[in-house]
C-alpha atoms as one frame of an Amber mdcrd trajectory, in Angstrom:
protein
 -25.964 -34.164  61.246 -28.384 -32.342  58.980 -25.781 -32.379  56.189 -25.568
 -36.183  56.359 -29.343 -36.506  56.204 -29.465 -34.159  53.216 -26.782 -36.209
  51.469 -28.522 -39.507  52.262 -31.787 -38.161  50.879 -30.055 -36.930  47.719
 -28.432 -40.282  46.976 -31.425 -42.465  47.925 -32.626 -42.902  44.296 -29.112
 -43.969  43.285 -28.957 -46.458  46.174 -32.281 -47.963  45.114 -31.088 -48.291
  41.516 -27.906 -49.984  42.689 -29.817 -52.366  44.967 -31.976 -53.441  42.014
 -29.034 -54.039  39.670 -29.447 -57.288  37.677 -25.975 -58.445  38.717 -27.340
 -59.513  42.095 -29.793 -61.895  40.393 -26.915 -63.682  38.638 -25.000 -64.493
  41.823 -26.714 -67.750  42.736 -23.829 -69.873  43.987 -20.454 -69.597  45.646
 -18.901 -70.326  42.251 -20.771 -67.328  40.756 -19.462 -65.135  43.570 -15.939
 -66.426  42.962 -16.093 -65.614  39.245 -17.362 -62.127  40.074 -14.568 -61.627
  42.604 -11.903 -62.751  40.117 -12.949 -59.830  37.901 -13.920 -57.288  40.550
 -10.571 -57.565  42.338  -9.047 -55.430  39.566 -11.452 -52.621  40.490 -10.359
 -52.927  44.120  -6.705 -52.610  43.097  -7.511 -49.770  40.687  -9.343 -47.893
  43.446  -6.236 -48.106  45.641  -4.109 -46.769  42.783  -6.547 -43.908  42.234
  -6.616 -43.132  45.948  -2.812 -43.056  46.146  -2.728 -40.724  43.156  -5.136
 -38.384  44.944  -2.996 -38.588  48.055   0.103 -37.650  46.052  -1.666 -34.701
  44.413  -3.693 -33.348  47.338  -1.536 -34.043  50.389   2.167 -33.923  51.023
   3.994 -37.226  50.572   7.336 -35.852  49.426  10.385 -34.377  51.094  10.787
 -31.802  52.366   7.344 -31.833  53.932   5.133 -28.852  53.145   1.734 -28.019
  54.555  -1.037 -29.050  52.148  -2.885 -26.286  50.311  -6.241 -27.607  51.516
  -5.892 -29.217  54.973  -9.551 -30.300  55.069  -9.234 -32.172  51.777  -5.846
 -33.536  52.828  -7.340 -34.934  56.044 -10.261 -36.464  54.139  -7.940 -38.229
  51.675  -5.579 -39.383  54.420  -8.483 -40.800  56.456  -9.584 -42.831  53.432
  -6.006 -44.027  52.894  -5.745 -45.044  56.556  -8.850 -47.200  56.295  -8.081
 -48.642  52.866  -4.401 -49.304  53.456  -4.327 -50.450  57.078  -7.795 -51.358
  58.318  -8.199 -54.084  60.912  -9.315 -57.449  59.597 -11.617 -59.863  61.449
  -8.690 -61.017  63.581  -7.779 -57.458  64.587  -4.683 -57.377  62.390  -3.900
 -54.413  60.122  -4.343 -55.227  56.439  -5.244 -53.335  53.313  -8.718 -53.788
  51.887  -7.059 -55.252  48.787  -5.356 -57.919  50.912  -8.622 -58.596  52.734
 -10.335 -59.021  49.360  -7.672 -61.533  48.325  -8.245 -63.383  51.610 -11.991
 -63.420  50.915 -11.302 -64.767  47.421  -9.268 -67.595  48.931 -12.097 -68.285
  51.375 -14.679 -68.768  48.602 -12.293 -70.705  46.351 -11.742 -67.947  43.792
  -8.336 -67.704  42.149  -6.264 -64.621  42.891  -3.300 -65.887  40.857  -3.770
 -63.612  37.822  -4.236 -60.388  39.765  -1.323 -61.282  42.067   0.882 -61.848
  39.014  -0.164 -58.491  37.549   0.397 -56.581  40.781   3.755 -58.280  41.361
   4.899 -57.503  37.802   4.298 -53.742  38.057   7.234 -51.866  39.528   6.582
 -48.392  38.123   3.999 -46.388  36.252   6.191 -46.615  33.143   5.826 -50.391
  33.202   2.104 -50.570  33.889   0.968 -50.341  30.254   3.351 -53.107  29.237
   2.244 -55.288  32.154  -1.421 -54.735  31.338  -0.821 -55.543  27.679   0.924
 -58.777  28.656  -1.697 -59.761  31.234  -4.802 -61.883  30.899  -6.845 -58.666
  30.769  -6.002 -57.898  27.160  -8.491 -59.473  24.814
């Protein structure tokens, strides 16, 4: 318990800075929130990709199974994956946080079409650069 309190105290200045971020002042309507979500959803998807990469590198997800080199770190990563990939939504159904975000976008009237097209077009890491270059994200 003391470790958590020490951590909370250490990050308190960062939390305060985040809470005062000017972005919050610009979200004045549901439309503003929708526009933010249409951009932020890529960060949600990217986080899942990063997390899966960590899971591949720090746990065992291949055959034959081998014990991970660092079981504590492996458990930590797998616990995050469990929550991110198969949390329970408001109806008690398992869904990924990405899918829940898409549902929330639909609820506020934000369009998830572009991110859905990008995600559906990527079948491998070799294709991701091409898909990103062909997406609406390239300016």
